[in-house]
Structure formats: C-alpha cells, structure tokens
XYZ file of C-alpha atoms in Angstrom:
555
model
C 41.619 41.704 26.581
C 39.902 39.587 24.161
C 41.909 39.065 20.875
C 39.921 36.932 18.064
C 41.474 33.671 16.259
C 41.888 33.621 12.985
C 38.409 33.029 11.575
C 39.966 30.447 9.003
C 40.832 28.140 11.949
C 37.466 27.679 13.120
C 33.653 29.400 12.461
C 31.303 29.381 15.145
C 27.606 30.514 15.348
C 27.598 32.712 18.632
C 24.803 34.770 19.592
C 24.451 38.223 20.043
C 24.609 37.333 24.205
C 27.020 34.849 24.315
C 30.510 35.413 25.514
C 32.246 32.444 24.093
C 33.607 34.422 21.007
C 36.626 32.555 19.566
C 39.978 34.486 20.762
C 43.080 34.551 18.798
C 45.830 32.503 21.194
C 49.061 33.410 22.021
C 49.903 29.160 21.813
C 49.779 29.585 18.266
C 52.004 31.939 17.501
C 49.850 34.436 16.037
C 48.397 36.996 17.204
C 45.333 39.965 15.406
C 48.148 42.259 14.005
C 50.245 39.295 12.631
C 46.402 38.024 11.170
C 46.334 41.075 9.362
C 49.620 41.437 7.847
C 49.591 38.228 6.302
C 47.439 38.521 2.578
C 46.577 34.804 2.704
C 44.768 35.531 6.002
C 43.198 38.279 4.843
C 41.818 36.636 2.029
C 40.417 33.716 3.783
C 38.999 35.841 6.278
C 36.980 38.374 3.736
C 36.025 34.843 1.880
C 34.284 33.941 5.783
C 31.687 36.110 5.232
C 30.512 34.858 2.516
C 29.407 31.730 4.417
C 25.763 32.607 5.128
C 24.577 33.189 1.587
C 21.729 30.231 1.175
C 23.125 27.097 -0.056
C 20.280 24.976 -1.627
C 17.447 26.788 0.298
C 16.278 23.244 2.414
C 17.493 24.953 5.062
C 14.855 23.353 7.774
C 16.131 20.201 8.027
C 15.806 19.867 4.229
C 12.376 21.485 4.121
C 12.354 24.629 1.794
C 10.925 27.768 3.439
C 8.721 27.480 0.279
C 7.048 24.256 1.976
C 5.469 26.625 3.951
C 3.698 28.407 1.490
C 0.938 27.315 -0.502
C 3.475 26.447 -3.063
C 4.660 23.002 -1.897
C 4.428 20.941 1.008
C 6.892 18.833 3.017
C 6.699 14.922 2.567
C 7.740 13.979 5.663
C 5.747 14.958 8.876
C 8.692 14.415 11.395
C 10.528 17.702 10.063
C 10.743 20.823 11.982
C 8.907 22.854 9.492
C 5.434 20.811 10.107
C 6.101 23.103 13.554
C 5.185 26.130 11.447
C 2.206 24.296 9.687
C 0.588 23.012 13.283
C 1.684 26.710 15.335
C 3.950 24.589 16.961
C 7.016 26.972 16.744
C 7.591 29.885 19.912
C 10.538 31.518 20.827
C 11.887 28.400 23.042
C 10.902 26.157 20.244
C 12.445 27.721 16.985
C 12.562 27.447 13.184
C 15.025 28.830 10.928
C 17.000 29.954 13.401
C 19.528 32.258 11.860
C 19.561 35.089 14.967
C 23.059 33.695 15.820
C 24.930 32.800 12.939
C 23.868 36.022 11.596
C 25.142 38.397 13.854
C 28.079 36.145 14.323
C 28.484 36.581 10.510
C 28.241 40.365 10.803
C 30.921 40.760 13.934
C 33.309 39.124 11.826
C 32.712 41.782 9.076
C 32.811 44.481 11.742
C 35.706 43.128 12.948
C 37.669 42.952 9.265
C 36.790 46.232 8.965
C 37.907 47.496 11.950
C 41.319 45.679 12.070
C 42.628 45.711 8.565
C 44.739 48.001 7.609
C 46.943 48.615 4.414
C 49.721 49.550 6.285
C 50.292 45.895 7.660
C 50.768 44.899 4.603
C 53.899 47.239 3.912
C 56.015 44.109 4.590
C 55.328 42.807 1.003
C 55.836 45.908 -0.914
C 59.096 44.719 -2.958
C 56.978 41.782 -3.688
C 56.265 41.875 -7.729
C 52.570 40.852 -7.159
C 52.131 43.542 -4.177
C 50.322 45.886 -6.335
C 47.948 43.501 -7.419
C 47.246 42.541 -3.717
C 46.613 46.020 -2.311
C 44.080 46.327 -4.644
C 42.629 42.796 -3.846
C 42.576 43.682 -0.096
C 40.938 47.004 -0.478
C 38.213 45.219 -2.846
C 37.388 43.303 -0.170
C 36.725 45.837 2.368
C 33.819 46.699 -0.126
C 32.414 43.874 -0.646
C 32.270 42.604 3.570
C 30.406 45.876 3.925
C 28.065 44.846 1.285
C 27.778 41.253 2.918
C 27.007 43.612 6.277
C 24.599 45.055 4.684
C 22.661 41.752 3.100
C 23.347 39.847 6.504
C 21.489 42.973 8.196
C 18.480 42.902 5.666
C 18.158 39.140 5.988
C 17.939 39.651 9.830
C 15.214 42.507 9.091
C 13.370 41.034 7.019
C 12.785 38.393 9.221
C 12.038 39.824 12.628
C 11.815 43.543 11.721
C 13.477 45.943 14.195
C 16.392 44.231 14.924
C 19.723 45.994 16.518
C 21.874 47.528 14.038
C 25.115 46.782 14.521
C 28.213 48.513 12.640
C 30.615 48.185 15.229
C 32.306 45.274 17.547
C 30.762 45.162 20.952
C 32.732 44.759 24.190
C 31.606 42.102 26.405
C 29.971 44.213 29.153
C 28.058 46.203 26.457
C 26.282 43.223 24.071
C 24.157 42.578 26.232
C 22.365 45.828 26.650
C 21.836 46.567 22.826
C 18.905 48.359 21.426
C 16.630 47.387 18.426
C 16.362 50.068 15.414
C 13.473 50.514 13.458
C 12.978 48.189 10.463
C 13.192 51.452 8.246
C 16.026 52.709 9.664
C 17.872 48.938 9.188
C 16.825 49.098 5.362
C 18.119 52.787 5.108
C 21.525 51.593 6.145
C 21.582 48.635 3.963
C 20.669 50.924 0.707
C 23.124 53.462 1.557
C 25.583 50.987 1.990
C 24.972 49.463 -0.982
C 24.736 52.220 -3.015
C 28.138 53.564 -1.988
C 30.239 50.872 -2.528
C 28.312 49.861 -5.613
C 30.784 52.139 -8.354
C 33.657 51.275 -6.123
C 33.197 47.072 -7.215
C 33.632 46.302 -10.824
C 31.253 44.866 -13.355
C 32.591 41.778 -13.466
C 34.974 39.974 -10.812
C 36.356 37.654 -13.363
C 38.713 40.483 -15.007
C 39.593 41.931 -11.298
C 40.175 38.687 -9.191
C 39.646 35.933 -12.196
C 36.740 34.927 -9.833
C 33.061 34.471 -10.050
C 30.436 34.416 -7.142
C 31.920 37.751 -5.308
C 29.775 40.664 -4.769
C 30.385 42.988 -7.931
C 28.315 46.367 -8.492
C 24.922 44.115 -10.162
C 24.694 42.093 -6.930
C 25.513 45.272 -4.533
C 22.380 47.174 -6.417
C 20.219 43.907 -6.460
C 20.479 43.543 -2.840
C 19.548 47.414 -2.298
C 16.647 46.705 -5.243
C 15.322 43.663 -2.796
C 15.555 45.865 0.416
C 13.752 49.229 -0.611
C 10.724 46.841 -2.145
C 10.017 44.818 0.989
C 10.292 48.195 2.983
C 7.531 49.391 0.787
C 5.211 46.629 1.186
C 2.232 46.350 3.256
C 3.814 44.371 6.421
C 6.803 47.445 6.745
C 5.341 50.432 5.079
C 2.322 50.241 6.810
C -1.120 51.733 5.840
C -0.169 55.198 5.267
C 0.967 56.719 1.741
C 4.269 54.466 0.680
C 4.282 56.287 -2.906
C 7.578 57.633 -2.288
C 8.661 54.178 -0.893
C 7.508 52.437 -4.251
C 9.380 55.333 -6.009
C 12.649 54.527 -4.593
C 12.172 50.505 -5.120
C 11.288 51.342 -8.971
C 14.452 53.509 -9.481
C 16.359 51.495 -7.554
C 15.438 48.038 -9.451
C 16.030 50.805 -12.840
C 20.029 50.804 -11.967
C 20.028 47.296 -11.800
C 18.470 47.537 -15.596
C 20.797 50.398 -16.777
C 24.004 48.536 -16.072
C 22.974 46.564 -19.279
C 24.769 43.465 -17.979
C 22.179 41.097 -17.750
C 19.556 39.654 -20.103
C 16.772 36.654 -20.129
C 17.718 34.209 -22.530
C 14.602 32.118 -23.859
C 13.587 29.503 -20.400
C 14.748 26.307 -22.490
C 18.017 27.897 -23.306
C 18.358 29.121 -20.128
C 21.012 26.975 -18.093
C 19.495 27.844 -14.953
C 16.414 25.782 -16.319
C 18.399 23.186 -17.945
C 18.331 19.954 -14.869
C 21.689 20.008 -15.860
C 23.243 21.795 -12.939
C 27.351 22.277 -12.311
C 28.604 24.961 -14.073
C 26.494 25.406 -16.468
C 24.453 27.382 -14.659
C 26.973 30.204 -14.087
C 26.541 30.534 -17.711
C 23.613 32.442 -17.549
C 23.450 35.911 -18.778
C 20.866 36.924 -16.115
C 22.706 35.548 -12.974
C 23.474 38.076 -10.945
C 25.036 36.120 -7.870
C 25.095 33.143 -6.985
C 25.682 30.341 -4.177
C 29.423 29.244 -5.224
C 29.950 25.317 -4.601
C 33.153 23.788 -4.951
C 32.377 20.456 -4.240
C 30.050 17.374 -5.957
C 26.820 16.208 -4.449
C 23.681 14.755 -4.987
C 22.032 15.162 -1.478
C 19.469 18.052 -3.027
C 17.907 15.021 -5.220
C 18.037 12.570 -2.678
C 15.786 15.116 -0.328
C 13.648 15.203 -3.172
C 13.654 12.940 -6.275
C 10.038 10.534 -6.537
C 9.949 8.184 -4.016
C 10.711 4.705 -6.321
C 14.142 6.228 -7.536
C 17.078 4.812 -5.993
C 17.612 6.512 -2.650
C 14.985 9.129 -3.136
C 13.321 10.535 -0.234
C 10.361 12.717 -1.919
C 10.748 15.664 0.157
C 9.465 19.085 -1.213
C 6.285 18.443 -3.278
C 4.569 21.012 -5.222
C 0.916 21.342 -4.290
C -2.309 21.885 -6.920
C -2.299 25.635 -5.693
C 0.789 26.496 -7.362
C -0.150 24.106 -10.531
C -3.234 26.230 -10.861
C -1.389 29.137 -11.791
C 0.673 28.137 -14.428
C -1.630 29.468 -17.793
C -2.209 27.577 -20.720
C 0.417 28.027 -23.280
C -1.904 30.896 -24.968
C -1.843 33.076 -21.901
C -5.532 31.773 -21.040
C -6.007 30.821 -17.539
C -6.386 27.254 -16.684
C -9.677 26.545 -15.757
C -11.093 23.145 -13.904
C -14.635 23.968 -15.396
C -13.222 23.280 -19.078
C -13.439 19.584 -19.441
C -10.635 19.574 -21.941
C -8.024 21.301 -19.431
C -9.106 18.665 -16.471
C -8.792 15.253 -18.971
C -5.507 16.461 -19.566
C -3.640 19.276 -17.462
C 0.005 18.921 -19.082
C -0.314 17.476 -22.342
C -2.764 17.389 -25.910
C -3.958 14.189 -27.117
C -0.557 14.199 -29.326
C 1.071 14.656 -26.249
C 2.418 18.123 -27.199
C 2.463 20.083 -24.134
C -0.306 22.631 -23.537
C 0.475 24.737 -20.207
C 3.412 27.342 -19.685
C 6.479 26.352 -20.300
C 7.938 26.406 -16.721
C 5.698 24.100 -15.489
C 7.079 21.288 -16.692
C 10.329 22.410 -15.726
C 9.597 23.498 -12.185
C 7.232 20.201 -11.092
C 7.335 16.527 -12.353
C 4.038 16.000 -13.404
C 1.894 12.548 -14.067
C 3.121 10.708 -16.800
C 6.306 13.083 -16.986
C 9.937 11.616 -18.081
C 12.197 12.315 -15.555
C 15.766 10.611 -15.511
C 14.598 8.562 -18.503
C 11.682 7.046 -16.317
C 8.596 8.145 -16.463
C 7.076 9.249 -13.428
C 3.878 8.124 -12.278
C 2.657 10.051 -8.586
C -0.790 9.656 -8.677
C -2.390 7.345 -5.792
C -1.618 3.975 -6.780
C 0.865 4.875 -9.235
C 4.438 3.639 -8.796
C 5.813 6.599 -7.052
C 2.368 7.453 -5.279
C 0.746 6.678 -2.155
C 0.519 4.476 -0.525
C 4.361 4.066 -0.927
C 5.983 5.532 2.393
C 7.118 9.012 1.945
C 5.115 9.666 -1.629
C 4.235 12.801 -2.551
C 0.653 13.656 -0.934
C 0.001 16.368 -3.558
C 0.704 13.864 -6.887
C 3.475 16.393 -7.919
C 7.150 16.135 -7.236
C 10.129 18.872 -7.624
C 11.741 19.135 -10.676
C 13.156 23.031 -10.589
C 17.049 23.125 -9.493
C 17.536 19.295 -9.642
C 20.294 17.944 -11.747
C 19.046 14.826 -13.658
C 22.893 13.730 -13.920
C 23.298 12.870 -10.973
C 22.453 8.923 -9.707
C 21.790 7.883 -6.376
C 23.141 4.121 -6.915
C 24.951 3.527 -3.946
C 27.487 1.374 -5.462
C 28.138 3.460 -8.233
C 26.597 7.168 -6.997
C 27.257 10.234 -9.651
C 27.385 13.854 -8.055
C 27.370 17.231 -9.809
C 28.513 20.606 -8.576
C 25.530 22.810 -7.593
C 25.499 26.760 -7.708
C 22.088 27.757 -6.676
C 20.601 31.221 -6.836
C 20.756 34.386 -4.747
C 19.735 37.202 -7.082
C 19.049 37.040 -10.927
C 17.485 39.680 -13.245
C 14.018 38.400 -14.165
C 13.422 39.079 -10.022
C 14.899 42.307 -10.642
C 12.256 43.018 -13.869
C 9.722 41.772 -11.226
C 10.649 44.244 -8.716
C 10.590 46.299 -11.117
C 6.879 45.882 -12.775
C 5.871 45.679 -8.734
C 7.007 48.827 -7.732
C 6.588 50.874 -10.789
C 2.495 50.210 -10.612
C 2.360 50.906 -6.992
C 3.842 54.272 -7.496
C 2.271 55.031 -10.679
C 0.310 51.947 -12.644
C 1.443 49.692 -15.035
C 2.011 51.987 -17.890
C 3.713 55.509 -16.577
C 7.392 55.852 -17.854
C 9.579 58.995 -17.192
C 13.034 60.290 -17.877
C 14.319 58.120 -15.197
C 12.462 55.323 -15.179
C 12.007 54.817 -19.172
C 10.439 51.359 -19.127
C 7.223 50.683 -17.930
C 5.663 48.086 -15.465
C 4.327 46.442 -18.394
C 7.108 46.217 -20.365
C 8.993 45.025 -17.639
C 6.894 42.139 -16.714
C 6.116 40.750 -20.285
C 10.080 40.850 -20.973
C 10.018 38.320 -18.322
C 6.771 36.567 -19.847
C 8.787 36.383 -23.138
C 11.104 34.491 -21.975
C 8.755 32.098 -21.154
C 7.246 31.851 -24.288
C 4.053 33.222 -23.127
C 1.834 36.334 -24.698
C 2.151 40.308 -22.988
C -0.565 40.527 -20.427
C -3.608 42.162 -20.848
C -4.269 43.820 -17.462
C -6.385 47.767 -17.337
C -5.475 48.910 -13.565
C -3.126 49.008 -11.237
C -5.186 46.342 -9.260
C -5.211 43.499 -12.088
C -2.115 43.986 -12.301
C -0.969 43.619 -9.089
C -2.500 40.481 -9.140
C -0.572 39.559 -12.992
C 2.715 40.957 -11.015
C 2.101 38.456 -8.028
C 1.106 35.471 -9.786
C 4.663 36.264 -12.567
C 6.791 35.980 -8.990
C 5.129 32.447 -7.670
C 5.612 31.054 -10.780
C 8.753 32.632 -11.900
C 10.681 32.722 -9.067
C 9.029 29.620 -7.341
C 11.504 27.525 -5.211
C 14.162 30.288 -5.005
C 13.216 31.172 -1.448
C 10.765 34.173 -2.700
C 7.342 33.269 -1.949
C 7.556 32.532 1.850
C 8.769 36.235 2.190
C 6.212 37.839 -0.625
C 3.267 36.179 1.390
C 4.417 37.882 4.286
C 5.132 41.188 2.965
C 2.004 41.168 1.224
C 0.115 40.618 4.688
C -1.735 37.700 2.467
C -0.719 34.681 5.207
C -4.146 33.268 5.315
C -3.542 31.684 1.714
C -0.978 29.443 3.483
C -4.022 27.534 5.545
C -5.686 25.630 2.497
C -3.349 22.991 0.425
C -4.657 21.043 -2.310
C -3.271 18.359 -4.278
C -4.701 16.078 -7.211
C -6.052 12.761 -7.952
C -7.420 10.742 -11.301
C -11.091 9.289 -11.612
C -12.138 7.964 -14.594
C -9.785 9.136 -16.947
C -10.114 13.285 -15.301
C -8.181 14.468 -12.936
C -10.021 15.928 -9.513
C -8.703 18.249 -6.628
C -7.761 16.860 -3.321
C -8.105 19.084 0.081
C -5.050 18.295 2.193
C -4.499 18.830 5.723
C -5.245 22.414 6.532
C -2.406 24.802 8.223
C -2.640 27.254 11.050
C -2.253 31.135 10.475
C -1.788 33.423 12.869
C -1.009 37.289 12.224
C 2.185 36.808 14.463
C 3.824 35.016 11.710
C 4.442 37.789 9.978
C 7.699 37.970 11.895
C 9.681 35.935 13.246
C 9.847 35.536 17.091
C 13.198 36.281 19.033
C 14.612 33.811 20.404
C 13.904 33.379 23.938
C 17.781 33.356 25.303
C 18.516 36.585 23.458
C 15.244 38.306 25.718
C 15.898 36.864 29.044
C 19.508 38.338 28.776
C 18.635 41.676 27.352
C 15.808 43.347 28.129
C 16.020 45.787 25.301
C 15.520 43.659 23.290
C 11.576 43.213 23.051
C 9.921 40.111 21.707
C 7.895 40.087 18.975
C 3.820 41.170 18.675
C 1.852 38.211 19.680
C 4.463 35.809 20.696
C-alpha cells in the first residue's frame, strides 16, 4: 500500500500517469497518521498548496505569456515562447507546461482533505494554544478546497475539458480517467467557492496574523474569474449565454458588496509605485497576492534596457499596445494628428500628454528610469543594434522595482509580491458581463451599479474622463481596450484573446522608429495563428497512456 511522505520533505511535479508519487517511509520514523497528528505538519502541508499561484508571470523561460499577445514581444529569439510565435509548439514539443504540476498540486489537496482529521489532533488538547489551533487547522481545510478549485480552473481554462478530480486515485485506476466538460469543471469551481466563501474571514491578518491566504474576497474573485471566461465566446459557444453573463455580473457584484476593497488614485497606488517589497501589500484593492519571502532582482535583470548593468531586455512592449493608451483628455491617439506623432509621451514643456499608465507600464523614449534616461530608439544607447535591444523601441516598466541594482559587486534586491486578483479586474468583470447580459447602463435590485459606472470607477483612477460609448457593441470594445491597458502584464490578455476567439490580432506586431524629428511605425516579424490555439494541446505522454483522455481539436 502506498503511504505518501510528508509533502514538506520534498515537492515533486508528477503527472496524472505517472506512478512515482512520493511515499511516506517507514525509515523515517513517520508514518500518514503520525503526519497528521502533528500541527506543524499540518500547517506546512496546507501552506504546499499554495505553491502554484504565479510567481512573477515569466513563466516560459522568463517570457511572459503576455509576449505572446500583441501586447509585448520577447527580446530574445532562443526562448521557448518564439515556439508559439513560429507554430512550433505540439503536444511532444510543449509550452507552459503546467498539466503535471497541476494535478500534482491538486492530489496533494485531495489528499489533505482526505487524511486530516481533528481527532488526531486530540493529543494537544491540554495544550493552552490548542483552541487556537483547531480553528487554524479547520481554516485550512477551506482554503485547500478553494486552492482545488483555482488549480482546477487554471487547468480548464487552459485545455478545456479536463478530468475533474476530487478524490485520490489508486494506481491501477489513474490511468483510465475521463475528461468532464469545461462547464461542468467551472460549475464545481463556483460552487466550491461559493461555499466556503462565508466560512473564511475578511481578513486573515486578525485570524492567523497572516496575509496572502485565501480569505472570502479572493474565494469570490476566483469564482468572479471562472463564471466570466465560461461565458465567453471560446466556452459558451454561439448559442444564447445571457444567463451565463448574468451569473458572471452577480457574481463579480459580491466581490463589490463586501466593501473591502477600493482604487486608490494610479500614482498613489503602491502597486504602481516601481517601488515593490511590501509596499505593495498596502494596497486597498489587492485582493491576493503572490507572497515572497525572499529578496531578488532577477525580474529586472530579465527585463531592464539593455545598457543597464546586467540587464537582459526581455519583455518589450510593442506599438500595438502603445496605441491604445488615450490622450490624457480621453481622445484617442491618432498617428494622422501631426502633433500626437512629433511627440507621443510628452508636450513641448515636457508635461506628459497620454494616460497616465502609460508611462508607468512601458519605458518610453527619452523616459527617466533609475535616474538615467532611457533612450531605445535604433541607434539610441539602449537600441539596436546593441545585442538583445528592444526591437519594438519600448521596454517594461510595470511591476519592476527601480530599487533594486544589478552591480555585481554591490547588487541590491527587493522583496516582490506580484498579483493574482485585485479589484479594478473585478470592476472589469464586472462592466464586461453586465453589458453582455443587459448593456452598459441596466441596474437592478441586485446588481445596483451599472456597466458604466463600473468601468469609469476604474477610469478614475486613472485620471482619465467617463466614457462616452451608446451600445452594447462600443462598449464592448471601451470594456476590452480598459482590460489591455489596465490589467496589461498581469497575465490577462493572453487568456482574454483567447476567450474572445480574437487570436488573429496576435499575427501583426509593430514597433516604432524616429525620422526627422516624428516618430513612424515599424512592422515586425509577423506570428502564426492557428484556431487550435485556442487551447492548449495535451501532452502527448498523458494520451498514449490513457486513451480517455482525447487530444485536443486540431492538434
């Protein structure tokens, strides 16, 4: 009989066919029912499954997913993700490969919740602090099911019927699992959600005196995130998703209602500050978060302008995404007005003209950045033809921490907390589903704010005017262009693209160059699209051992 080692020992990615699960061993002198009676072990084996919430989102080889959308592109052709732009990626030749360590991720949960028991812990009950860790242990049980959940949806979203698995799995069965319907998957994850939501607090830091656990905002956030993809065009299909879009708006509305979270102004905003460490927990509209313990300065080394100190370029934000940032006045920007193309960032006073998050998402020409000023134009100091400049002329600013230094003799690191859910996506979800049910202005005795105001709360906080939009389909279009720019290099607009069914926009990448004094589009390297990206392809070992488990359309 198989007995598991303590997870705490040693984590291992697995897949869902493999048999070399980790075992607990009688050598050490522990066995699953001592695990379990022991709190410390039970604490550090609930804190496990945390482990697969994104770090710093370069998770292909330091590529961001996002450098496969027309939002940035990748410096450096050698990494894996140039696999995705040149259809070079199958299921023996994978990207983001996250099959494994997901499901590895969930059998541990399955297996916590299976195995503890409160009973085990009767040992400690003359303890003075046993009270206090009865309710600790139970409060985790809720909050692995919620990481279940999330672990499931992040599997779903990415190759849509996957198999569902609440349970452990015996050896001679794991091979023979089924897939469930995408819809099905997403129904589990809300219901899950939604349950153990009022039985986690507000707030971890009065239960635990911790911060980064799943509390009730980030159990309802995840739900929110679920029901909208499962009413989007790639899983809802063609058919009438009104009462998909209903459920997404009401579910985005408890999020709202818990009236923990707000959007301070962007340039108050920690989360926009460069500043990094833990500031950024500060944040009145974080809702969870990526928890770091340690210092590091490897995210700006990926990506800092080439000509810093031990900068490698990396993720470079193209013209598309530039494009869409308004003027300051809510006006598009427009390469037919010869002002906006003489200048894109900046008046002849030098007082900055465009929305305010562009200049703190993407180091433009001419921008300050660590007290240098940046010059990534062709022929500029950090430009081409320097090895590894930015082919675009833009580099990344967003989620950077301009206190850290890359001097080898003398390096600085910061801590980094990066991202998972936060409320302006949640106002976004919001404004999204609330006009595909009913248009940007309907408002009921549920759902009491509208699309509209939803969406300019988020626009306030930018500094920029309400939109003027007068249909559901111009606004659609305002909603989508909020989320690329808002929520750009959180890991967002990879997804959106595909739940949108809009992947051709991927193919065409521009960036931009300077000719007499006025600045002039450059076509990049196209990209390949194909349909079959809209999911992910199985990996290849998982179908040749399990016939159930079919691959993919079109791969």
């Amino acid at each position: 009989m198989l007995r598991k080692r303590l997870l705490y020992i040693m984590l291992a990615s697995v897949t869902l066919s493999s048999c070399d699960y980790l075992e607990f061993d009688e050598s050490d002198g522990i066995e699953k029912e001592e695990a379990y009676s022991i709190f410390d072990n039970i604490t550090k084996m609930a804190s496990a499954v945390y482990r697969n919430l994104p770090k710093d989102y370069g998770e292909i080889d330091g590529a961001l997913r996002e450098a496969a959308t027309d939002n940035a592109i990748y410096t450096w052709d050698n990494n894996a993700i140039y696999k995705m732009y040149n259809n070079a990626w199958s299921p023996i030749n994978l990207v983001d490969d996250k099959w494994g360590s997901f499901y590895q991720t969930i059998y541990d949960a399955n297996s916590f919740l299976e195995n503890y028991n409160e009973e085990t812990l009767k040992r400690y009950e003359w303890d003075p602090n046993y009270s206090d860790w009865i309710k600790k242990a139970e409060m985790y049980t809720y909050e692995v099911r919620v990481l279940r959940a999330y672990y499931h949806f992040e599997l779903a979203k990415r190759f849509g019927d996957i198999p569902l698995m609440t349970r452990t799995y015996e050896l001679d069965e794991i091979n023979s699992v089924k897939k469930t319907p995408f819809a099905e998957v997403i129904d589990f994850v809300a219901k899950e959600c939604e349950e153990m939501a009022p039985k986690l607090p507000l707030s971890h830091e009065d239960f635990y005196k911790e911060i980064g656990r799943i509390d009730r905002g980030a159990a309802l956030a995840i739900r929110s995130r679920a029901l909208l993809y499962a009413a989007s065009p790639l899983f809802a299909g063609e058919g009438d998703a009104s009462a998909k879009w209903e459920a997404a708006a009401k579910a985005a509305m408890e999020v709202i209602n818990l009236n923990r979270y707000s959007l301070p102004d962007i340039k108050r905003d920690p989360l926009y500050a460069n500043e990094g460490g833990d500031k950024v927990m500060t944040s009145p509209q974080m809702i969870l978060f990526k928890l770091t313990n340690s210092e590091e300065n490897s995210f700006e080394a990926r990506n800092m302008p080439i000509g810093f100190e031990g900068a490698q370029g990396g993720n470079t934000p193209t013209q598309n995404f530039v494009d869409d940032f308004e003027m300051n006045d809510g006006t598009p920007f427009d390469w037919n007005n010869p002002t906006h193309v003489s200048n894109m960032f900046y008046d002849e006073s030098g007082k900055e003209t465009r929305d305010p998050r562009l200049y703190l998402n993407v180091i433009c020409d001419g921008m300050k950045y660590m007290k240098q000023v940046v010059e990534p134009l062709p022929g500029g100091k950090n430009g081409a033809p320097i090895d590894g400049a930015t082919q675009t002329g833009y580099y990344l600013k967003k989620l950077t921490n301009e206190n850290v230094s890359l001097d080898p003799v003398k390096p600085s690191k910061r801590k980094h907390h990066y991202p998972v859910f936060r409320y302006a996506e949640i106002l976004l979800n919001y404004a999204e589903a609330m006009n595909e049910w009913k248009g940007p202005d309907y408002t009921d005795g549920v759902c009491t704010l509208s699309a509209r105001s939803a969406l300019n709360l988020v626009r306030k906080a930018a500094g920029l005017p309400g939109v003027v939009a007068a249909n559901q389909i111009e606004f659609r279009e305002k909603v989508r262009k909020e989320r690329r720019i808002e929520l750009a290099f959180e890991d967002h607009r990879f997804w959106d693209i595909r739940r949108w069914k809009i992947g051709e926009v991927v193919e065409s990448v521009w960036g931009v160059t300077k000719v007499n004094g006025t600045y002039q589009k450059v076509e990049l390297p196209s990209r390949v699209w194909k349909d079959k990206m809209y999911l992910y392809p199985i990996p290849a070992n998982e179908t040749f051992v399990n016939e159930n488990l079919t691959q993919n359309p079109g791969w």
